[in-house]
Amino acid sequence: MDRCVVLVDAGYLLGAAASLLAGDSSRSKVTVDHTALIAALRERAEAETGLPLLRIYWFDAAPERRPMPEHRRLRVLPRVTVRLGALTRAEGRWVQKGVDAAMHAELSELARNRACSDVVLITGDGDLLPGMMSAKEHGVVVHLWALQAADGDFNQSEDLVGEADERRVLDREWIEGSFSLRDTSSVFPGPGARHDIAKILSAPPVAPPGALPGPLPAAQVPGGPVADEPVAAGAAAPAPAVNGGPQPAVAGLKVVPTPKDLAGRSADRQAAVAQQQNGQQHGQQQTGPVLRWSSDRGWIDRPVAEPAVTAGDGLPTLAQLTTAEQRWADREEDITSIGGDAHEVGQVFARRWTGRIGDAERLTVLWPGYPRIPHRVDGELLRYAARFGLLAHKDDQIDEHDRYAIRAGFWKELAARVPGGDLVVDD
């Protein structure tokens, strides 16, 4: 049949483009405009073969063959079919499984069924040589396309080059029409590049409920002052002089309380609760509880500490504010428009949440807790980010730096939409 088909090895196409533009074959180094790329492939194929396009087959790999965001965007484009192989971990690196076999099977099936008269192959793997030979025996003209190599040499198997009926090289100008270098400044900022991420990184950990810092004896602080002078927990202690000169104080020195300290604090809390319940202004001093160790028998009743609740915890979540129609529109936007960059994902989530909560003044209660995001909203934000493949290749956990970038994008978008944000989020 007088039609042409394009078979794309995504690993070769994206890796070769990254090598040419970024000097690194890692596909994460480049950003792809998939709509423009498919349109350019179709236009070039129809011009080279002089035939209308039947279909573009996109062969790639994904963990457990689950479509990644780019695969979901591609498969909704007209005349595009996505075929996925498996992405497995072997010897510390990710390896594709089944992609070459799928390309070979598709090529042979198209030729045997006479579904097309010309096939455009974009690949460099010599394993497709048998499939190419089989297609030629069925009367199919095979066009082999290569991407311009970074070192000016071949980046394809010589056997493929020798067996192809026609060969073309997609030059740098053609590649730059759909590919661009990825801007990593927002995800991996340099020193001083993004102060909002720096604040999140440097924010002190939230003290657990019920923790009451108090004065500790200096004997517990290494290099501390005289034993008669108390040192507050977390305060900087002067370091001893070395070689006759004073040394700078260690900022934020923390001291781990002993079991005796914890027992005393527990007794104070129990006494305060008992006095409040009985309505007594002056109660008798109670003795502290006896410590029990793991070798002791019996049970010890421990008061259950309630988590701290802030004003932001009472705000509705995005799921509660989203209608069925909006949910459908969000899904379409995620598939077709959102690239999956960690910082961008946080901004998209914040934009939707801010727009649907109605009154932006309600969100000003978040600023006193910055950079802490309310627990329910933060969990929803990370679950939303997981849809964009940020869990892939990382043992089903979002990378720590990606989490900071997601939350930084959230705060960045919020600062632009909620009054008072410019005073908190310093860009």
JSON list of N, CA and C in Angstrom, two decimals, residues 3-78:
[
{"chain": "A", "resi": 3, "resn": "ARG", "atom": "N", "xyz": [1.76, 3.99, 1.35]},
{"chain": "A", "resi": 3, "resn": "ARG", "atom": "CA", "xyz": [1.81, 4.83, 2.56]},
{"chain": "A", "resi": 3, "resn": "ARG", "atom": "C", "xyz": [3.16, 4.62, 3.22]},
{"chain": "A", "resi": 4, "resn": "CYS", "atom": "N", "xyz": [3.55, 5.56, 4.07]},
{"chain": "A", "resi": 4, "resn": "CYS", "atom": "CA", "xyz": [4.81, 5.42, 4.79]},
{"chain": "A", "resi": 4, "resn": "CYS", "atom": "C", "xyz": [4.55, 5.32, 6.29]},
{"chain": "A", "resi": 5, "resn": "VAL", "atom": "N", "xyz": [5.47, 4.65, 6.96]},
{"chain": "A", "resi": 5, "resn": "VAL", "atom": "CA", "xyz": [5.40, 4.46, 8.41]},
{"chain": "A", "resi": 5, "resn": "VAL", "atom": "C", "xyz": [6.74, 4.86, 9.00]},
{"chain": "A", "resi": 6, "resn": "VAL", "atom": "N", "xyz": [6.73, 5.48, 10.17]},
{"chain": "A", "resi": 6, "resn": "VAL", "atom": "CA", "xyz": [7.94, 5.90, 10.87]},
{"chain": "A", "resi": 6, "resn": "VAL", "atom": "C", "xyz": [8.06, 5.10, 12.16]},
{"chain": "A", "resi": 7, "resn": "LEU", "atom": "N", "xyz": [9.19, 4.43, 12.35]},
{"chain": "A", "resi": 7, "resn": "LEU", "atom": "CA", "xyz": [9.49, 3.71, 13.59]},
{"chain": "A", "resi": 7, "resn": "LEU", "atom": "C", "xyz": [10.62, 4.44, 14.31]},
{"chain": "A", "resi": 8, "resn": "VAL", "atom": "N", "xyz": [10.35, 4.88, 15.52]},
{"chain": "A", "resi": 8, "resn": "VAL", "atom": "CA", "xyz": [11.30, 5.70, 16.27]},
{"chain": "A", "resi": 8, "resn": "VAL", "atom": "C", "xyz": [11.80, 4.93, 17.49]},
{"chain": "A", "resi": 9, "resn": "ASP", "atom": "N", "xyz": [13.10, 4.77, 17.57]},
{"chain": "A", "resi": 9, "resn": "ASP", "atom": "CA", "xyz": [13.75, 4.26, 18.79]},
{"chain": "A", "resi": 9, "resn": "ASP", "atom": "C", "xyz": [14.01, 5.47, 19.68]},
{"chain": "A", "resi": 10, "resn": "ALA", "atom": "N", "xyz": [13.15, 5.69, 20.68]},
{"chain": "A", "resi": 10, "resn": "ALA", "atom": "CA", "xyz": [13.24, 6.90, 21.51]},
{"chain": "A", "resi": 10, "resn": "ALA", "atom": "C", "xyz": [14.57, 6.99, 22.24]},
{"chain": "A", "resi": 11, "resn": "GLY", "atom": "N", "xyz": [15.10, 5.86, 22.68]},
{"chain": "A", "resi": 11, "resn": "GLY", "atom": "CA", "xyz": [16.38, 5.89, 23.38]},
{"chain": "A", "resi": 11, "resn": "GLY", "atom": "C", "xyz": [17.49, 6.45, 22.50]},
{"chain": "A", "resi": 12, "resn": "TYR", "atom": "N", "xyz": [17.51, 6.03, 21.23]},
{"chain": "A", "resi": 12, "resn": "TYR", "atom": "CA", "xyz": [18.52, 6.54, 20.30]},
{"chain": "A", "resi": 12, "resn": "TYR", "atom": "C", "xyz": [18.27, 8.01, 19.97]},
{"chain": "A", "resi": 13, "resn": "LEU", "atom": "N", "xyz": [17.02, 8.36, 19.65]},
{"chain": "A", "resi": 13, "resn": "LEU", "atom": "CA", "xyz": [16.70, 9.72, 19.25]},
{"chain": "A", "resi": 13, "resn": "LEU", "atom": "C", "xyz": [17.01, 10.73, 20.35]},
{"chain": "A", "resi": 14, "resn": "LEU", "atom": "N", "xyz": [16.54, 10.47, 21.56]},
{"chain": "A", "resi": 14, "resn": "LEU", "atom": "CA", "xyz": [16.74, 11.42, 22.66]},
{"chain": "A", "resi": 14, "resn": "LEU", "atom": "C", "xyz": [18.19, 11.43, 23.13]},
{"chain": "A", "resi": 15, "resn": "GLY", "atom": "N", "xyz": [18.83, 10.25, 23.16]},
{"chain": "A", "resi": 15, "resn": "GLY", "atom": "CA", "xyz": [20.22, 10.20, 23.59]},
{"chain": "A", "resi": 15, "resn": "GLY", "atom": "C", "xyz": [21.15, 10.91, 22.62]},
{"chain": "A", "resi": 16, "resn": "ALA", "atom": "N", "xyz": [20.94, 10.72, 21.31]},
{"chain": "A", "resi": 16, "resn": "ALA", "atom": "CA", "xyz": [21.78, 11.39, 20.32]},
{"chain": "A", "resi": 16, "resn": "ALA", "atom": "C", "xyz": [21.56, 12.89, 20.33]},
{"chain": "A", "resi": 17, "resn": "ALA", "atom": "N", "xyz": [20.31, 13.34, 20.51]},
{"chain": "A", "resi": 17, "resn": "ALA", "atom": "CA", "xyz": [20.04, 14.77, 20.59]},
{"chain": "A", "resi": 17, "resn": "ALA", "atom": "C", "xyz": [20.71, 15.39, 21.81]},
{"chain": "A", "resi": 18, "resn": "ALA", "atom": "N", "xyz": [20.65, 14.69, 22.94]},
{"chain": "A", "resi": 18, "resn": "ALA", "atom": "CA", "xyz": [21.30, 15.20, 24.15]},
{"chain": "A", "resi": 18, "resn": "ALA", "atom": "C", "xyz": [22.82, 15.26, 23.98]},
{"chain": "A", "resi": 19, "resn": "SER", "atom": "N", "xyz": [23.39, 14.28, 23.33]},
{"chain": "A", "resi": 19, "resn": "SER", "atom": "CA", "xyz": [24.85, 14.28, 23.10]},
{"chain": "A", "resi": 19, "resn": "SER", "atom": "C", "xyz": [25.26, 15.46, 22.24]},
{"chain": "A", "resi": 20, "resn": "LEU", "atom": "N", "xyz": [24.45, 15.77, 21.23]},
{"chain": "A", "resi": 20, "resn": "LEU", "atom": "CA", "xyz": [24.79, 16.87, 20.34]},
{"chain": "A", "resi": 20, "resn": "LEU", "atom": "C", "xyz": [24.61, 18.23, 21.00]},
{"chain": "A", "resi": 21, "resn": "LEU", "atom": "N", "xyz": [23.54, 18.41, 21.74]},
{"chain": "A", "resi": 21, "resn": "LEU", "atom": "CA", "xyz": [23.23, 19.73, 22.30]},
{"chain": "A", "resi": 21, "resn": "LEU", "atom": "C", "xyz": [23.89, 19.97, 23.65]},
{"chain": "A", "resi": 22, "resn": "ALA", "atom": "N", "xyz": [24.00, 18.91, 24.47]},
{"chain": "A", "resi": 22, "resn": "ALA", "atom": "CA", "xyz": [24.50, 19.08, 25.83]},
{"chain": "A", "resi": 22, "resn": "ALA", "atom": "C", "xyz": [25.85, 18.42, 26.07]},
{"chain": "A", "resi": 23, "resn": "GLY", "atom": "N", "xyz": [26.32, 17.61, 25.11]},
{"chain": "A", "resi": 23, "resn": "GLY", "atom": "CA", "xyz": [27.58, 16.91, 25.32]},
{"chain": "A", "resi": 23, "resn": "GLY", "atom": "C", "xyz": [27.46, 15.75, 26.28]},
{"chain": "A", "resi": 24, "resn": "ASP", "atom": "N", "xyz": [26.24, 15.32, 26.57]},
{"chain": "A", "resi": 24, "resn": "ASP", "atom": "CA", "xyz": [25.97, 14.23, 27.49]},
{"chain": "A", "resi": 24, "resn": "ASP", "atom": "C", "xyz": [24.79, 13.45, 26.95]},
{"chain": "A", "resi": 25, "resn": "SER", "atom": "N", "xyz": [24.91, 12.13, 26.89]},
{"chain": "A", "resi": 25, "resn": "SER", "atom": "CA", "xyz": [23.84, 11.32, 26.31]},
{"chain": "A", "resi": 25, "resn": "SER", "atom": "C", "xyz": [22.64, 11.13, 27.21]},
{"chain": "A", "resi": 26, "resn": "SER", "atom": "N", "xyz": [22.68, 11.66, 28.42]},
{"chain": "A", "resi": 26, "resn": "SER", "atom": "CA", "xyz": [21.54, 11.54, 29.34]},
{"chain": "A", "resi": 26, "resn": "SER", "atom": "C", "xyz": [20.37, 12.36, 28.79]},
{"chain": "A", "resi": 27, "resn": "ARG", "atom": "N", "xyz": [19.24, 11.71, 28.57]},
{"chain": "A", "resi": 27, "resn": "ARG", "atom": "CA", "xyz": [18.09, 12.38, 27.99]},
{"chain": "A", "resi": 27, "resn": "ARG", "atom": "C", "xyz": [17.49, 13.42, 28.92]},
{"chain": "A", "resi": 28, "resn": "SER", "atom": "N", "xyz": [17.85, 13.38, 30.20]},
{"chain": "A", "resi": 28, "resn": "SER", "atom": "CA", "xyz": [17.35, 14.38, 31.13]},
{"chain": "A", "resi": 28, "resn": "SER", "atom": "C", "xyz": [17.99, 15.74, 30.90]},
{"chain": "A", "resi": 29, "resn": "LYS", "atom": "N", "xyz": [19.00, 15.81, 30.06]},
{"chain": "A", "resi": 29, "resn": "LYS", "atom": "CA", "xyz": [19.69, 17.07, 29.79]},
{"chain": "A", "resi": 29, "resn": "LYS", "atom": "C", "xyz": [18.93, 17.96, 28.82]},
{"chain": "A", "resi": 30, "resn": "VAL", "atom": "N", "xyz": [17.95, 17.40, 28.11]},
{"chain": "A", "resi": 30, "resn": "VAL", "atom": "CA", "xyz": [17.23, 18.17, 27.10]},
{"chain": "A", "resi": 30, "resn": "VAL", "atom": "C", "xyz": [15.74, 18.15, 27.39]},
{"chain": "A", "resi": 31, "resn": "THR", "atom": "N", "xyz": [15.07, 19.17, 26.87]},
{"chain": "A", "resi": 31, "resn": "THR", "atom": "CA", "xyz": [13.61, 19.27, 26.93]},
{"chain": "A", "resi": 31, "resn": "THR", "atom": "C", "xyz": [13.07, 19.08, 25.53]},
{"chain": "A", "resi": 32, "resn": "VAL", "atom": "N", "xyz": [12.00, 18.31, 25.42]},
{"chain": "A", "resi": 32, "resn": "VAL", "atom": "CA", "xyz": [11.45, 17.96, 24.11]},
{"chain": "A", "resi": 32, "resn": "VAL", "atom": "C", "xyz": [10.05, 18.55, 23.97]},
{"chain": "A", "resi": 33, "resn": "ASP", "atom": "N", "xyz": [9.81, 19.24, 22.87]},
{"chain": "A", "resi": 33, "resn": "ASP", "atom": "CA", "xyz": [8.47, 19.66, 22.50]},
{"chain": "A", "resi": 33, "resn": "ASP", "atom": "C", "xyz": [7.90, 18.54, 21.64]},
{"chain": "A", "resi": 34, "resn": "HIS", "atom": "N", "xyz": [7.16, 17.63, 22.26]},
{"chain": "A", "resi": 34, "resn": "HIS", "atom": "CA", "xyz": [6.71, 16.43, 21.56]},
{"chain": "A", "resi": 34, "resn": "HIS", "atom": "C", "xyz": [5.76, 16.74, 20.41]},
{"chain": "A", "resi": 35, "resn": "THR", "atom": "N", "xyz": [4.91, 17.73, 20.58]},
{"chain": "A", "resi": 35, "resn": "THR", "atom": "CA", "xyz": [4.00, 18.10, 19.49]},
{"chain": "A", "resi": 35, "resn": "THR", "atom": "C", "xyz": [4.77, 18.57, 18.27]},
{"chain": "A", "resi": 36, "resn": "ALA", "atom": "N", "xyz": [5.75, 19.44, 18.50]},
{"chain": "A", "resi": 36, "resn": "ALA", "atom": "CA", "xyz": [6.57, 19.93, 17.39]},
{"chain": "A", "resi": 36, "resn": "ALA", "atom": "C", "xyz": [7.41, 18.82, 16.78]},
{"chain": "A", "resi": 37, "resn": "LEU", "atom": "N", "xyz": [7.91, 17.91, 17.62]},
{"chain": "A", "resi": 37, "resn": "LEU", "atom": "CA", "xyz": [8.74, 16.82, 17.12]},
{"chain": "A", "resi": 37, "resn": "LEU", "atom": "C", "xyz": [7.94, 15.89, 16.21]},
{"chain": "A", "resi": 38, "resn": "ILE", "atom": "N", "xyz": [6.74, 15.50, 16.62]},
{"chain": "A", "resi": 38, "resn": "ILE", "atom": "CA", "xyz": [5.91, 14.62, 15.81]},
{"chain": "A", "resi": 38, "resn": "ILE", "atom": "C", "xyz": [5.53, 15.29, 14.49]},
{"chain": "A", "resi": 39, "resn": "ALA", "atom": "N", "xyz": [5.20, 16.58, 14.56]},
{"chain": "A", "resi": 39, "resn": "ALA", "atom": "CA", "xyz": [4.86, 17.31, 13.33]},
{"chain": "A", "resi": 39, "resn": "ALA", "atom": "C", "xyz": [6.06, 17.37, 12.38]},
{"chain": "A", "resi": 40, "resn": "ALA", "atom": "N", "xyz": [7.26, 17.58, 12.93]},
{"chain": "A", "resi": 40, "resn": "ALA", "atom": "CA", "xyz": [8.46, 17.64, 12.09]},
{"chain": "A", "resi": 40, "resn": "ALA", "atom": "C", "xyz": [8.78, 16.28, 11.48]},
{"chain": "A", "resi": 41, "resn": "LEU", "atom": "N", "xyz": [8.60, 15.19, 12.25]},
{"chain": "A", "resi": 41, "resn": "LEU", "atom": "CA", "xyz": [8.84, 13.86, 11.72]},
{"chain": "A", "resi": 41, "resn": "LEU", "atom": "C", "xyz": [7.85, 13.53, 10.58]},
{"chain": "A", "resi": 42, "resn": "ARG", "atom": "N", "xyz": [6.61, 13.88, 10.79]},
{"chain": "A", "resi": 42, "resn": "ARG", "atom": "CA", "xyz": [5.61, 13.61, 9.76]},
{"chain": "A", "resi": 42, "resn": "ARG", "atom": "C", "xyz": [5.91, 14.39, 8.48]},
{"chain": "A", "resi": 43, "resn": "GLU", "atom": "N", "xyz": [6.21, 15.67, 8.62]},
{"chain": "A", "resi": 43, "resn": "GLU", "atom": "CA", "xyz": [6.49, 16.50, 7.45]},
{"chain": "A", "resi": 43, "resn": "GLU", "atom": "C", "xyz": [7.72, 15.99, 6.70]},
{"chain": "A", "resi": 44, "resn": "ARG", "atom": "N", "xyz": [8.76, 15.63, 7.45]},
{"chain": "A", "resi": 44, "resn": "ARG", "atom": "CA", "xyz": [10.00, 15.17, 6.82]},
{"chain": "A", "resi": 44, "resn": "ARG", "atom": "C", "xyz": [9.78, 13.81, 6.14]},
{"chain": "A", "resi": 45, "resn": "ALA", "atom": "N", "xyz": [9.05, 12.92, 6.77]},
{"chain": "A", "resi": 45, "resn": "ALA", "atom": "CA", "xyz": [8.82, 11.59, 6.19]},
{"chain": "A", "resi": 45, "resn": "ALA", "atom": "C", "xyz": [8.00, 11.68, 4.92]},
{"chain": "A", "resi": 46, "resn": "GLU", "atom": "N", "xyz": [6.95, 12.49, 4.93]},
{"chain": "A", "resi": 46, "resn": "GLU", "atom": "CA", "xyz": [6.13, 12.61, 3.73]},
{"chain": "A", "resi": 46, "resn": "GLU", "atom": "C", "xyz": [6.90, 13.28, 2.60]},
{"chain": "A", "resi": 47, "resn": "ALA", "atom": "N", "xyz": [7.78, 14.23, 2.94]},
{"chain": "A", "resi": 47, "resn": "ALA", "atom": "CA", "xyz": [8.58, 14.88, 1.90]},
{"chain": "A", "resi": 47, "resn": "ALA", "atom": "C", "xyz": [9.63, 13.93, 1.33]},
{"chain": "A", "resi": 48, "resn": "GLU", "atom": "N", "xyz": [10.26, 13.12, 2.18]},
{"chain": "A", "resi": 48, "resn": "GLU", "atom": "CA", "xyz": [11.32, 12.21, 1.72]},
{"chain": "A", "resi": 48, "resn": "GLU", "atom": "C", "xyz": [10.76, 11.06, 0.88]},
{"chain": "A", "resi": 49, "resn": "THR", "atom": "N", "xyz": [9.61, 10.52, 1.31]},
{"chain": "A", "resi": 49, "resn": "THR", "atom": "CA", "xyz": [9.05, 9.35, 0.62]},
{"chain": "A", "resi": 49, "resn": "THR", "atom": "C", "xyz": [8.06, 9.72, -0.47]},
{"chain": "A", "resi": 50, "resn": "GLY", "atom": "N", "xyz": [7.51, 10.92, -0.42]},
{"chain": "A", "resi": 50, "resn": "GLY", "atom": "CA", "xyz": [6.48, 11.31, -1.37]},
{"chain": "A", "resi": 50, "resn": "GLY", "atom": "C", "xyz": [5.17, 10.60, -1.15]},
{"chain": "A", "resi": 51, "resn": "LEU", "atom": "N", "xyz": [4.96, 10.07, 0.07]},
{"chain": "A", "resi": 51, "resn": "LEU", "atom": "CA", "xyz": [3.76, 9.29, 0.39]},
{"chain": "A", "resi": 51, "resn": "LEU", "atom": "C", "xyz": [3.10, 9.85, 1.65]},
{"chain": "A", "resi": 52, "resn": "PRO", "atom": "N", "xyz": [1.78, 9.67, 1.77]},
{"chain": "A", "resi": 52, "resn": "PRO", "atom": "CA", "xyz": [1.12, 10.11, 3.02]},
{"chain": "A", "resi": 52, "resn": "PRO", "atom": "C", "xyz": [1.52, 9.19, 4.18]},
{"chain": "A", "resi": 53, "resn": "LEU", "atom": "N", "xyz": [1.49, 9.76, 5.38]},
{"chain": "A", "resi": 53, "resn": "LEU", "atom": "CA", "xyz": [1.88, 9.01, 6.57]},
{"chain": "A", "resi": 53, "resn": "LEU", "atom": "C", "xyz": [0.73, 8.15, 7.05]},
{"chain": "A", "resi": 54, "resn": "LEU", "atom": "N", "xyz": [1.02, 6.89, 7.33]},
{"chain": "A", "resi": 54, "resn": "LEU", "atom": "CA", "xyz": [0.05, 6.03, 7.98]},
{"chain": "A", "resi": 54, "resn": "LEU", "atom": "C", "xyz": [0.10, 6.21, 9.49]},
{"chain": "A", "resi": 55, "resn": "ARG", "atom": "N", "xyz": [1.30, 6.09, 10.07]},
{"chain": "A", "resi": 55, "resn": "ARG", "atom": "CA", "xyz": [1.40, 6.13, 11.54]},
{"chain": "A", "resi": 55, "resn": "ARG", "atom": "C", "xyz": [2.86, 6.30, 11.95]},
{"chain": "A", "resi": 56, "resn": "ILE", "atom": "N", "xyz": [3.06, 6.88, 13.13]},
{"chain": "A", "resi": 56, "resn": "ILE", "atom": "CA", "xyz": [4.38, 6.97, 13.76]},
{"chain": "A", "resi": 56, "resn": "ILE", "atom": "C", "xyz": [4.36, 6.05, 14.98]},
{"chain": "A", "resi": 57, "resn": "TYR", "atom": "N", "xyz": [5.26, 5.10, 15.03]},
{"chain": "A", "resi": 57, "resn": "TYR", "atom": "CA", "xyz": [5.39, 4.20, 16.17]},
{"chain": "A", "resi": 57, "resn": "TYR", "atom": "C", "xyz": [6.55, 4.69, 17.04]},
{"chain": "A", "resi": 58, "resn": "TRP", "atom": "N", "xyz": [6.28, 4.90, 18.32]},
{"chain": "A", "resi": 58, "resn": "TRP", "atom": "CA", "xyz": [7.27, 5.42, 19.26]},
{"chain": "A", "resi": 58, "resn": "TRP", "atom": "C", "xyz": [7.61, 4.28, 20.23]},
{"chain": "A", "resi": 59, "resn": "PHE", "atom": "N", "xyz": [8.84, 3.80, 20.16]},
{"chain": "A", "resi": 59, "resn": "PHE", "atom": "CA", "xyz": [9.28, 2.68, 21.00]},
{"chain": "A", "resi": 59, "resn": "PHE", "atom": "C", "xyz": [10.18, 3.21, 22.12]},
{"chain": "A", "resi": 60, "resn": "ASP", "atom": "N", "xyz": [9.81, 2.90, 23.35]},
{"chain": "A", "resi": 60, "resn": "ASP", "atom": "CA", "xyz": [10.57, 3.37, 24.50]},
{"chain": "A", "resi": 60, "resn": "ASP", "atom": "C", "xyz": [10.42, 2.35, 25.62]},
{"chain": "A", "resi": 61, "resn": "ALA", "atom": "N", "xyz": [11.09, 2.60, 26.75]},
{"chain": "A", "resi": 61, "resn": "ALA", "atom": "CA", "xyz": [11.02, 1.72, 27.92]},
{"chain": "A", "resi": 61, "resn": "ALA", "atom": "C", "xyz": [10.57, 2.52, 29.13]},
{"chain": "A", "resi": 62, "resn": "ALA", "atom": "N", "xyz": [9.93, 1.82, 30.06]},
{"chain": "A", "resi": 62, "resn": "ALA", "atom": "CA", "xyz": [9.46, 2.46, 31.30]},
{"chain": "A", "resi": 62, "resn": "ALA", "atom": "C", "xyz": [9.46, 1.41, 32.40]},
{"chain": "A", "resi": 63, "resn": "PRO", "atom": "N", "xyz": [9.66, 1.83, 33.65]},
{"chain": "A", "resi": 63, "resn": "PRO", "atom": "CA", "xyz": [9.61, 0.88, 34.77]},
{"chain": "A", "resi": 63, "resn": "PRO", "atom": "C", "xyz": [8.26, 0.17, 34.82]},
{"chain": "A", "resi": 64, "resn": "GLU", "atom": "N", "xyz": [8.31, -1.16, 34.82]},
{"chain": "A", "resi": 64, "resn": "GLU", "atom": "CA", "xyz": [7.11, -2.00, 34.86]},
{"chain": "A", "resi": 64, "resn": "GLU", "atom": "C", "xyz": [6.17, -1.70, 33.70]},
{"chain": "A", "resi": 65, "resn": "ARG", "atom": "N", "xyz": [6.70, -1.15, 32.63]},
{"chain": "A", "resi": 65, "resn": "ARG", "atom": "CA", "xyz": [5.93, -0.82, 31.42]},
{"chain": "A", "resi": 65, "resn": "ARG", "atom": "C", "xyz": [4.79, 0.15, 31.71]},
{"chain": "A", "resi": 66, "resn": "ARG", "atom": "N", "xyz": [4.91, 0.93, 32.75]},
{"chain": "A", "resi": 66, "resn": "ARG", "atom": "CA", "xyz": [3.89, 1.93, 33.06]},
{"chain": "A", "resi": 66, "resn": "ARG", "atom": "C", "xyz": [4.23, 3.22, 32.32]},
{"chain": "A", "resi": 67, "resn": "PRO", "atom": "N", "xyz": [3.27, 3.81, 31.60]},
{"chain": "A", "resi": 67, "resn": "PRO", "atom": "CA", "xyz": [3.56, 5.02, 30.82]},
{"chain": "A", "resi": 67, "resn": "PRO", "atom": "C", "xyz": [4.03, 6.17, 31.70]},
{"chain": "A", "resi": 68, "resn": "MET", "atom": "N", "xyz": [5.08, 6.83, 31.26]},
{"chain": "A", "resi": 68, "resn": "MET", "atom": "CA", "xyz": [5.58, 8.02, 31.92]},
{"chain": "A", "resi": 68, "resn": "MET", "atom": "C", "xyz": [4.82, 9.23, 31.38]},
{"chain": "A", "resi": 69, "resn": "PRO", "atom": "N", "xyz": [4.99, 10.43, 31.96]},
{"chain": "A", "resi": 69, "resn": "PRO", "atom": "CA", "xyz": [4.26, 11.60, 31.46]},
{"chain": "A", "resi": 69, "resn": "PRO", "atom": "C", "xyz": [4.46, 11.86, 29.97]},
{"chain": "A", "resi": 70, "resn": "GLU", "atom": "N", "xyz": [5.69, 11.70, 29.47]},
{"chain": "A", "resi": 70, "resn": "GLU", "atom": "CA", "xyz": [5.92, 11.95, 28.05]},
{"chain": "A", "resi": 70, "resn": "GLU", "atom": "C", "xyz": [5.19, 10.92, 27.19]},
{"chain": "A", "resi": 71, "resn": "HIS", "atom": "N", "xyz": [5.08, 9.69, 27.67]},
{"chain": "A", "resi": 71, "resn": "HIS", "atom": "CA", "xyz": [4.35, 8.67, 26.91]},
{"chain": "A", "resi": 71, "resn": "HIS", "atom": "C", "xyz": [2.86, 8.98, 26.87]},
{"chain": "A", "resi": 72, "resn": "ARG", "atom": "N", "xyz": [2.33, 9.50, 27.97]},
{"chain": "A", "resi": 72, "resn": "ARG", "atom": "CA", "xyz": [0.91, 9.86, 27.98]},
{"chain": "A", "resi": 72, "resn": "ARG", "atom": "C", "xyz": [0.63, 11.04, 27.04]},
{"chain": "A", "resi": 73, "resn": "ARG", "atom": "N", "xyz": [1.59, 11.97, 26.96]},
{"chain": "A", "resi": 73, "resn": "ARG", "atom": "CA", "xyz": [1.40, 13.09, 26.03]},
{"chain": "A", "resi": 73, "resn": "ARG", "atom": "C", "xyz": [1.48, 12.62, 24.58]},
{"chain": "A", "resi": 74, "resn": "LEU", "atom": "N", "xyz": [2.40, 11.69, 24.32]},
{"chain": "A", "resi": 74, "resn": "LEU", "atom": "CA", "xyz": [2.61, 11.24, 22.95]},
{"chain": "A", "resi": 74, "resn": "LEU", "atom": "C", "xyz": [1.43, 10.42, 22.42]},
{"chain": "A", "resi": 75, "resn": "ARG", "atom": "N", "xyz": [0.89, 9.56, 23.24]},
{"chain": "A", "resi": 75, "resn": "ARG", "atom": "CA", "xyz": [-0.11, 8.63, 22.72]},
{"chain": "A", "resi": 75, "resn": "ARG", "atom": "C", "xyz": [-1.46, 9.27, 22.48]},
{"chain": "A", "resi": 76, "resn": "VAL", "atom": "N", "xyz": [-1.66, 10.51, 22.93]},
{"chain": "A", "resi": 76, "resn": "VAL", "atom": "CA", "xyz": [-2.91, 11.20, 22.62]},
{"chain": "A", "resi": 76, "resn": "VAL", "atom": "C", "xyz": [-2.76, 12.06, 21.37]},
{"chain": "A", "resi": 77, "resn": "LEU", "atom": "N", "xyz": [-1.55, 12.15, 20.80]},
{"chain": "A", "resi": 77, "resn": "LEU", "atom": "CA", "xyz": [-1.36, 12.90, 19.57]},
{"chain": "A", "resi": 77, "resn": "LEU", "atom": "C", "xyz": [-1.85, 12.08, 18.38]},
{"chain": "A", "resi": 78, "resn": "PRO", "atom": "N", "xyz": [-2.36, 12.74, 17.34]},
{"chain": "A", "resi": 78, "resn": "PRO", "atom": "CA", "xyz": [-2.88, 11.99, 16.18]},
{"chain": "A", "resi": 78, "resn": "PRO", "atom": "C", "xyz": [-1.77, 11.25, 15.45]}
]
